[in-house]
Structure formats: structure tokens, C-alpha cells
């Protein structure tokens, strides 16, 4: 009598599986990255970050909780367990190393490496990860100027780094890092000549929150959605000229 019940449970479980195209590692990495950027991670944060539906997130979180990777308390905040943190960090580290391999070894442009790394990171064996670590080191920054884990706005501020959206006009800035999870944004920034390590001069700040900027590629108008995702610090030459 027990076997039909088990059978029903099995068929009702498997059909939902293929609807989640985002892997467990993707969820864990998104939770870790969002938290280290200073976000409070709730279900909606993940739906937004991973561009998946809220029901898909609920289902994934149930599974991650069942398998001991996350805790979700009554306040709805998603936290990684030590096991979840370890798995998330390893995925973030593999992503970082692969981006650097594609850029430093193969010369792939910085605005293309993120998507490629998203695909490859799940297939890397521990042995290959160790080889990459040895060759590239884990300290450096990726082609977008980011460390293995992103920084919070407070940490950036302490280093004199702020979003381009907040940069006063009439000064030149060095681009320190870019938000790398949006391929459309990266292509847009590339077209406007904004790139990691490059220089941007803010010519004017407009009433509609757009910025008039000048880069080696020319003069452009950039809206706040993009300008908030570019981190800059005052260009050294600019600081010298102003006697600071
Ligand atoms: Zn990167």
C-alpha cells in the first residue's frame, strides 16, 4: 500500500526540477555577493539579481534550506550557513579566476568575460581551480576591477571611491570598478569609453540626473542607472593640478 504514495511523491517532485535553470551555485553566489555588497538578502533580492520568478526563488530556497546551505528566519532574511558560505565562496573564487584567465591569458575583452565565466565556472574541477590559483594568485582584481567578493559602499567610501553618479562636475576621475552582472550595461559602458582603469571627466550634472561626460571615446550623456554602477576616484593628475 505504501508504494503508490511514494510513486506519486516522486512524479510530483521531478517535473518541477527543470523549471529552475539557475543552479544551486548561482543562488549561493548571489546570496554571498549581495550580502557582501551590503544588501539585506530577502527572496525578492534574489529574484531581482538572478532574474528569476519569485515562485522559483521560494522553491530553490526551500531546497537550499533542506540541504543545509541557508537559513531563512521569520524576518525573511536569507543567511548562508557555514556550509553554504563555503560553497558560495568557492563559486565566486572560480568565477574570479576564470575571468582573469580569459582576460590575462587569452586577451578576451573585459566586457565579454563575465558571461563566459558564468558558463565555465560550474565545470571547473578542484584540480584546475588549484592550477588557476597558483598561476594567477587570488589577490588581484578581475577585469572589471572587482575582488573575489564585492565591497560595500561604506568600504569603498573609506578608500575614497564613490559612484560616478555622485561625482562632482569639473573634475577627472579614474574608473576603479564596474558592476559586472549586467552584460547590457557592460556593452553600453564600453561604447561610451568607460572602462576599468580608464579616465572619465564629468563636464556637467544635469537637472534630469544625467551627466555630461568626456572619455577617450568622446563626449556622452550618461543616465543615473549606469552612473550608479561605475565606481570612481579622483584622477591623480587632477588632484595634483588642484594642489591636493
Ligand atoms: Zn569581474
mmCIF file of C-alpha atoms and ligand atoms in Angstrom:
data_model
loop_
_atom_site.group_PDB
_atom_site.id
_atom_site.type_symbol
_atom_site.label_atom_id
_atom_site.label_comp_id
_atom_site.label_asym_id
_atom_site.label_seq_id
_atom_site.Cartn_x
_atom_site.Cartn_y
_atom_site.Cartn_z
ATOM 1 C CA UNK A 1 0.000 0.000 0.000
ATOM 2 C CA UNK A 2 2.904 2.302 0.657
ATOM 3 C CA UNK A 3 4.479 2.097 -2.775
ATOM 4 C CA UNK A 4 1.793 4.056 -4.764
ATOM 5 C CA UNK A 5 2.172 7.002 -2.353
ATOM 6 C CA UNK A 6 5.929 7.045 -2.827
ATOM 7 C CA UNK A 7 5.458 6.865 -6.567
ATOM 8 C CA UNK A 8 3.137 9.907 -6.529
ATOM 9 C CA UNK A 9 5.604 11.887 -4.447
ATOM 10 C CA UNK A 10 8.340 11.108 -6.931
ATOM 11 C CA UNK A 11 6.441 12.171 -10.033
ATOM 12 C CA UNK A 12 5.252 15.370 -8.383
ATOM 13 C CA UNK A 13 8.820 16.175 -7.355
ATOM 14 C CA UNK A 14 10.681 15.660 -10.633
ATOM 15 C CA UNK A 15 8.577 17.742 -13.039
ATOM 16 C CA UNK A 16 9.411 20.951 -11.142
ATOM 17 C CA UNK A 17 13.154 20.406 -11.378
ATOM 18 C CA UNK A 18 13.819 21.500 -14.987
ATOM 19 C CA UNK A 19 11.918 24.790 -14.440
ATOM 20 C CA UNK A 20 14.899 26.015 -12.392
ATOM 21 C CA UNK A 21 17.606 26.802 -14.888
ATOM 22 C CA UNK A 22 19.600 28.743 -12.297
ATOM 23 C CA UNK A 23 21.830 26.361 -10.370
ATOM 24 C CA UNK A 24 22.322 25.957 -6.639
ATOM 25 C CA UNK A 25 25.766 27.514 -7.020
ATOM 26 C CA UNK A 26 24.249 30.561 -8.742
ATOM 27 C CA UNK A 27 21.875 31.078 -5.808
ATOM 28 C CA UNK A 28 24.587 30.672 -3.205
ATOM 29 C CA UNK A 29 26.946 33.043 -5.028
ATOM 30 C CA UNK A 30 24.181 35.647 -5.443
ATOM 31 C CA UNK A 31 23.364 35.483 -1.706
ATOM 32 C CA UNK A 32 27.023 35.913 -0.750
ATOM 33 C CA UNK A 33 27.678 38.710 -3.250
ATOM 34 C CA UNK A 34 24.517 40.652 -2.406
ATOM 35 C CA UNK A 35 25.306 40.388 1.320
ATOM 36 C CA UNK A 36 28.915 41.498 0.891
ATOM 37 C CA UNK A 37 27.690 44.470 -1.161
ATOM 38 C CA UNK A 38 25.743 45.477 1.923
ATOM 39 C CA UNK A 39 22.258 44.322 0.874
ATOM 40 C CA UNK A 40 19.829 42.614 3.219
ATOM 41 C CA UNK A 41 19.108 39.449 1.256
ATOM 42 C CA UNK A 42 15.453 38.503 1.056
ATOM 43 C CA UNK A 43 13.610 36.433 -1.523
ATOM 44 C CA UNK A 44 12.930 39.492 -3.713
ATOM 45 C CA UNK A 45 16.644 40.410 -3.774
ATOM 46 C CA UNK A 46 17.414 37.062 -5.352
ATOM 47 C CA UNK A 47 14.536 37.243 -7.837
ATOM 48 C CA UNK A 48 15.951 40.596 -8.963
ATOM 49 C CA UNK A 49 19.634 39.581 -9.006
ATOM 50 C CA UNK A 50 19.100 36.309 -10.810
ATOM 51 C CA UNK A 51 16.203 37.484 -12.998
ATOM 52 C CA UNK A 52 14.000 34.574 -11.936
ATOM 53 C CA UNK A 53 10.374 34.481 -10.767
ATOM 54 C CA UNK A 54 9.502 34.741 -7.043
ATOM 55 C CA UNK A 55 7.988 31.207 -7.025
ATOM 56 C CA UNK A 56 11.225 29.814 -8.496
ATOM 57 C CA UNK A 57 13.189 31.545 -5.715
ATOM 58 C CA UNK A 58 10.886 30.157 -2.991
ATOM 59 C CA UNK A 59 11.302 26.676 -4.385
ATOM 60 C CA UNK A 60 15.088 26.997 -4.608
ATOM 61 C CA UNK A 61 15.304 28.402 -1.068
ATOM 62 C CA UNK A 62 13.264 25.501 0.287
ATOM 63 C CA UNK A 63 15.706 23.095 -1.290
ATOM 64 C CA UNK A 64 18.783 25.025 -0.105
ATOM 65 C CA UNK A 65 17.377 25.097 3.420
ATOM 66 C CA UNK A 66 16.574 21.394 3.330
ATOM 67 C CA UNK A 67 20.151 20.641 2.237
ATOM 68 C CA UNK A 68 21.677 22.826 4.963
ATOM 69 C CA UNK A 69 23.045 25.651 2.777
ATOM 70 C CA UNK A 70 20.887 28.539 4.034
ATOM 71 C CA UNK A 71 18.751 29.636 6.951
ATOM 72 C CA UNK A 72 15.635 31.713 6.480
ATOM 73 C CA UNK A 73 14.385 33.222 9.727
ATOM 74 C CA UNK A 74 10.916 34.634 10.462
ATOM 75 C CA UNK A 75 12.071 38.094 9.233
ATOM 76 C CA UNK A 76 12.542 36.558 5.759
ATOM 77 C CA UNK A 77 16.271 37.316 5.683
ATOM 78 C CA UNK A 78 18.278 34.645 3.892
ATOM 79 C CA UNK A 79 21.604 33.775 5.529
ATOM 80 C CA UNK A 80 24.236 31.288 4.453
ATOM 81 C CA UNK A 81 25.212 28.505 6.845
ATOM 82 C CA UNK A 82 28.977 27.790 7.109
ATOM 83 C CA UNK A 83 28.474 25.023 4.509
ATOM 84 C CA UNK A 84 26.567 27.440 2.249
ATOM 85 C CA UNK A 85 29.223 30.130 2.708
ATOM 86 C CA UNK A 86 31.997 27.739 1.759
ATOM 87 C CA UNK A 87 30.170 26.606 -1.412
ATOM 88 C CA UNK A 88 29.300 30.200 -2.354
ATOM 89 C CA UNK A 89 32.836 31.462 -1.838
ATOM 90 C CA UNK A 90 34.311 28.645 -3.920
ATOM 91 C CA UNK A 91 31.956 29.515 -6.802
ATOM 92 C CA UNK A 92 32.790 33.218 -6.521
ATOM 93 C CA UNK A 93 36.501 32.379 -6.458
ATOM 94 C CA UNK A 94 36.204 30.151 -9.543
ATOM 95 C CA UNK A 95 34.299 32.932 -11.338
ATOM 96 C CA UNK A 96 37.029 35.411 -10.418
ATOM 97 C CA UNK A 97 39.857 33.113 -11.543
ATOM 98 C CA UNK A 98 38.169 32.235 -14.841
ATOM 99 C CA UNK A 99 37.509 35.891 -15.666
ATOM 100 C CA UNK A 100 41.170 36.612 -15.034
ATOM 101 C CA UNK A 101 42.284 33.597 -17.074
ATOM 102 C CA UNK A 102 40.110 34.670 -20.037
ATOM 103 C CA UNK A 103 41.430 38.207 -19.840
ATOM 104 C CA UNK A 104 45.066 37.772 -18.757
ATOM 105 C CA UNK A 105 45.880 34.548 -20.620
ATOM 106 C CA UNK A 106 43.589 34.749 -23.662
ATOM 107 C CA UNK A 107 43.097 38.502 -24.031
ATOM 108 C CA UNK A 108 39.285 38.347 -24.063
ATOM 109 C CA UNK A 109 37.793 41.879 -23.767
ATOM 110 C CA UNK A 110 36.642 42.888 -20.253
ATOM 111 C CA UNK A 111 33.053 43.448 -21.384
ATOM 112 C CA UNK A 112 32.751 39.808 -22.550
ATOM 113 C CA UNK A 113 34.449 37.780 -19.804
ATOM 114 C CA UNK A 114 31.646 37.813 -17.200
ATOM 115 C CA UNK A 115 29.112 35.802 -19.225
ATOM 116 C CA UNK A 116 31.744 33.346 -20.391
ATOM 117 C CA UNK A 117 32.886 32.840 -16.785
ATOM 118 C CA UNK A 118 29.274 32.292 -15.662
ATOM 119 C CA UNK A 119 29.118 29.344 -18.043
ATOM 120 C CA UNK A 120 32.538 27.844 -17.311
ATOM 121 C CA UNK A 121 32.621 28.275 -13.511
ATOM 122 C CA UNK A 122 30.324 25.275 -12.903
ATOM 123 C CA UNK A 123 32.554 22.908 -14.852
ATOM 124 C CA UNK A 124 35.879 23.638 -13.132
ATOM 125 C CA UNK A 125 37.366 20.743 -11.145
ATOM 126 C CA UNK A 126 39.153 21.368 -7.840
ATOM 127 C CA UNK A 127 42.436 20.416 -9.557
ATOM 128 C CA UNK A 128 42.015 23.040 -12.297
ATOM 129 C CA UNK A 129 40.918 25.600 -9.718
ATOM 130 C CA UNK A 130 44.156 24.954 -7.799
ATOM 131 C CA UNK A 131 46.201 25.404 -11.001
ATOM 132 C CA UNK A 132 44.465 28.693 -11.765
ATOM 133 C CA UNK A 133 45.011 29.901 -8.194
ATOM 134 C CA UNK A 134 48.692 29.084 -8.431
ATOM 135 C CA UNK A 135 49.131 30.761 -11.812
ATOM 136 C CA UNK A 136 47.088 33.911 -11.203
ATOM 137 C CA UNK A 137 47.043 34.308 -7.411
ATOM 138 C CA UNK A 138 43.808 35.067 -5.556
ATOM 139 C CA UNK A 139 44.657 38.631 -4.531
ATOM 140 C CA UNK A 140 44.372 40.592 -7.798
ATOM 141 C CA UNK A 141 41.261 42.169 -9.257
ATOM 142 C CA UNK A 142 39.169 40.828 -12.106
ATOM 143 C CA UNK A 143 38.936 42.643 -15.469
ATOM 144 C CA UNK A 144 36.046 44.696 -14.017
ATOM 145 C CA UNK A 145 38.205 45.884 -11.132
ATOM 146 C CA UNK A 146 36.465 43.689 -8.551
ATOM 147 C CA UNK A 147 37.976 41.419 -5.898
ATOM 148 C CA UNK A 148 36.615 37.881 -5.355
ATOM 149 C CA UNK A 149 33.739 39.394 -3.350
ATOM 150 C CA UNK A 150 32.262 42.859 -3.978
ATOM 151 C CA UNK A 151 32.725 45.655 -1.441
ATOM 152 C CA UNK A 152 30.019 47.508 0.448
ATOM 153 C CA UNK A 153 29.502 51.232 -0.361
ATOM 154 C CA UNK A 154 30.923 52.081 3.113
ATOM 155 C CA UNK A 155 34.162 50.189 2.471
ATOM 156 C CA UNK A 156 34.530 51.888 -0.915
ATOM 157 C CA UNK A 157 33.940 55.299 0.636
ATOM 158 C CA UNK A 158 36.720 54.713 3.164
ATOM 159 C CA UNK A 159 39.069 54.155 0.193
ATOM 160 C CA UNK A 160 37.974 57.404 -1.487
ATOM 161 C CA UNK A 161 35.888 55.553 -4.083
ATOM 162 C CA UNK A 162 32.348 56.618 -4.964
ATOM 163 C CA UNK A 163 29.764 56.028 -7.701
ATOM 164 C CA UNK A 164 30.208 58.155 -10.830
ATOM 165 C CA UNK A 165 26.613 59.274 -10.186
ATOM 166 C CA UNK A 166 27.843 61.179 -7.091
ATOM 167 C CA UNK A 167 30.999 62.652 -8.647
ATOM 168 C CA UNK A 168 31.099 66.473 -8.787
ATOM 169 C CA UNK A 169 31.391 68.110 -12.209
ATOM 170 C CA UNK A 170 34.544 69.803 -13.453
ATOM 171 C CA UNK A 171 36.930 67.040 -12.423
ATOM 172 C CA UNK A 172 38.564 63.944 -13.892
ATOM 173 C CA UNK A 173 38.187 60.500 -12.327
ATOM 174 C CA UNK A 174 39.808 57.105 -12.634
ATOM 175 C CA UNK A 175 37.362 54.214 -13.007
ATOM 176 C CA UNK A 176 38.148 51.716 -10.235
ATOM 177 C CA UNK A 177 35.444 49.088 -10.838
ATOM 178 C CA UNK A 178 32.192 48.285 -12.626
ATOM 179 C CA UNK A 179 29.069 46.363 -11.677
ATOM 180 C CA UNK A 180 29.588 43.242 -13.763
ATOM 181 C CA UNK A 181 26.325 41.303 -13.547
ATOM 182 C CA UNK A 182 24.579 43.158 -16.387
ATOM 183 C CA UNK A 183 26.033 42.391 -19.860
ATOM 184 C CA UNK A 184 23.949 45.158 -21.478
ATOM 185 C CA UNK A 185 25.429 47.695 -19.066
ATOM 186 C CA UNK A 186 28.973 46.494 -19.792
ATOM 187 C CA UNK A 187 28.477 46.855 -23.560
ATOM 188 C CA UNK A 188 26.976 50.320 -23.038
ATOM 189 C CA UNK A 189 29.929 51.398 -20.885
ATOM 190 C CA UNK A 190 32.344 50.033 -23.462
ATOM 191 C CA UNK A 191 30.666 52.109 -26.198
ATOM 192 C CA UNK A 192 30.950 55.252 -24.076
ATOM 193 C CA UNK A 193 34.640 54.613 -23.394
ATOM 194 C CA UNK A 194 34.119 53.931 -19.682
ATOM 195 C CA UNK A 195 36.434 51.087 -18.693
ATOM 196 C CA UNK A 196 38.274 49.822 -15.624
ATOM 197 C CA UNK A 197 41.421 51.884 -15.082
ATOM 198 C CA UNK A 198 40.272 54.456 -17.664
ATOM 199 C CA UNK A 199 39.611 58.163 -17.167
ATOM 200 C CA UNK A 200 36.244 59.949 -17.165
ATOM 201 C CA UNK A 201 35.819 63.698 -16.905
ATOM 202 C CA UNK A 202 32.476 64.896 -15.588
ATOM 203 C CA UNK A 203 31.643 68.003 -17.625
ATOM 204 C CA UNK A 204 28.249 68.801 -16.180
ATOM 205 C CA UNK A 205 25.495 67.460 -13.972
ATOM 206 C CA UNK A 206 22.044 67.982 -15.483
ATOM 207 C CA UNK A 207 18.669 68.600 -13.844
ATOM 208 C CA UNK A 208 17.360 65.197 -15.009
ATOM 209 C CA UNK A 209 20.240 63.469 -13.135
ATOM 210 C CA UNK A 210 22.097 62.682 -16.349
ATOM 211 C CA UNK A 211 25.796 63.510 -16.556
ATOM 212 C CA UNK A 212 27.693 65.057 -19.437
ATOM 213 C CA UNK A 213 30.985 63.180 -19.561
ATOM 214 C CA UNK A 214 34.130 63.038 -21.655
ATOM 215 C CA UNK A 215 36.174 59.847 -22.116
ATOM 216 C CA UNK A 216 38.896 58.858 -24.609
ATOM 217 C CA UNK A 217 35.995 57.721 -26.881
ATOM 218 C CA UNK A 218 34.345 61.177 -26.949
ATOM 219 C CA UNK A 219 31.577 63.121 -25.225
ATOM 220 C CA UNK A 220 28.452 61.320 -23.966
ATOM 221 C CA UNK A 221 25.411 61.745 -21.782
ATOM 222 C CA UNK A 222 25.016 59.016 -19.158
ATOM 223 C CA UNK A 223 21.907 58.430 -17.038
ATOM 224 C CA UNK A 224 21.849 57.537 -13.335
ATOM 225 C CA UNK A 225 21.097 53.820 -13.925
ATOM 226 C CA UNK A 226 24.535 53.413 -15.499
ATOM 227 C CA UNK A 227 26.398 56.093 -13.498
ATOM 228 C CA UNK A 228 25.450 54.430 -10.188
ATOM 229 C CA UNK A 229 27.155 51.221 -11.305
ATOM 230 C CA UNK A 230 30.534 52.760 -12.108
ATOM 231 C CA UNK A 231 32.929 53.336 -9.197
ATOM 232 C CA UNK A 232 35.489 56.115 -9.469
ATOM 233 C CA UNK A 233 38.121 58.002 -7.544
ATOM 234 C CA UNK A 234 39.674 61.403 -8.289
ATOM 235 C CA UNK A 235 42.303 61.034 -11.026
ATOM 236 C CA UNK A 236 45.829 61.541 -9.593
ATOM 237 C CA UNK A 237 46.775 64.145 -12.240
ATOM 238 C CA UNK A 238 43.586 66.063 -11.448
ATOM 239 C CA UNK A 239 44.346 66.040 -7.726
ATOM 240 C CA UNK A 240 47.876 67.356 -8.360
ATOM 241 C CA UNK A 241 46.645 70.185 -10.588
ATOM 242 C CA UNK A 242 44.315 71.331 -7.874
ATOM 243 C CA UNK A 243 47.062 71.204 -5.268
ATOM 244 C CA UNK A 244 45.572 68.423 -3.177
HETATM 245 ZN ZN1 LIG B 1 34.587 40.529 -12.889
#
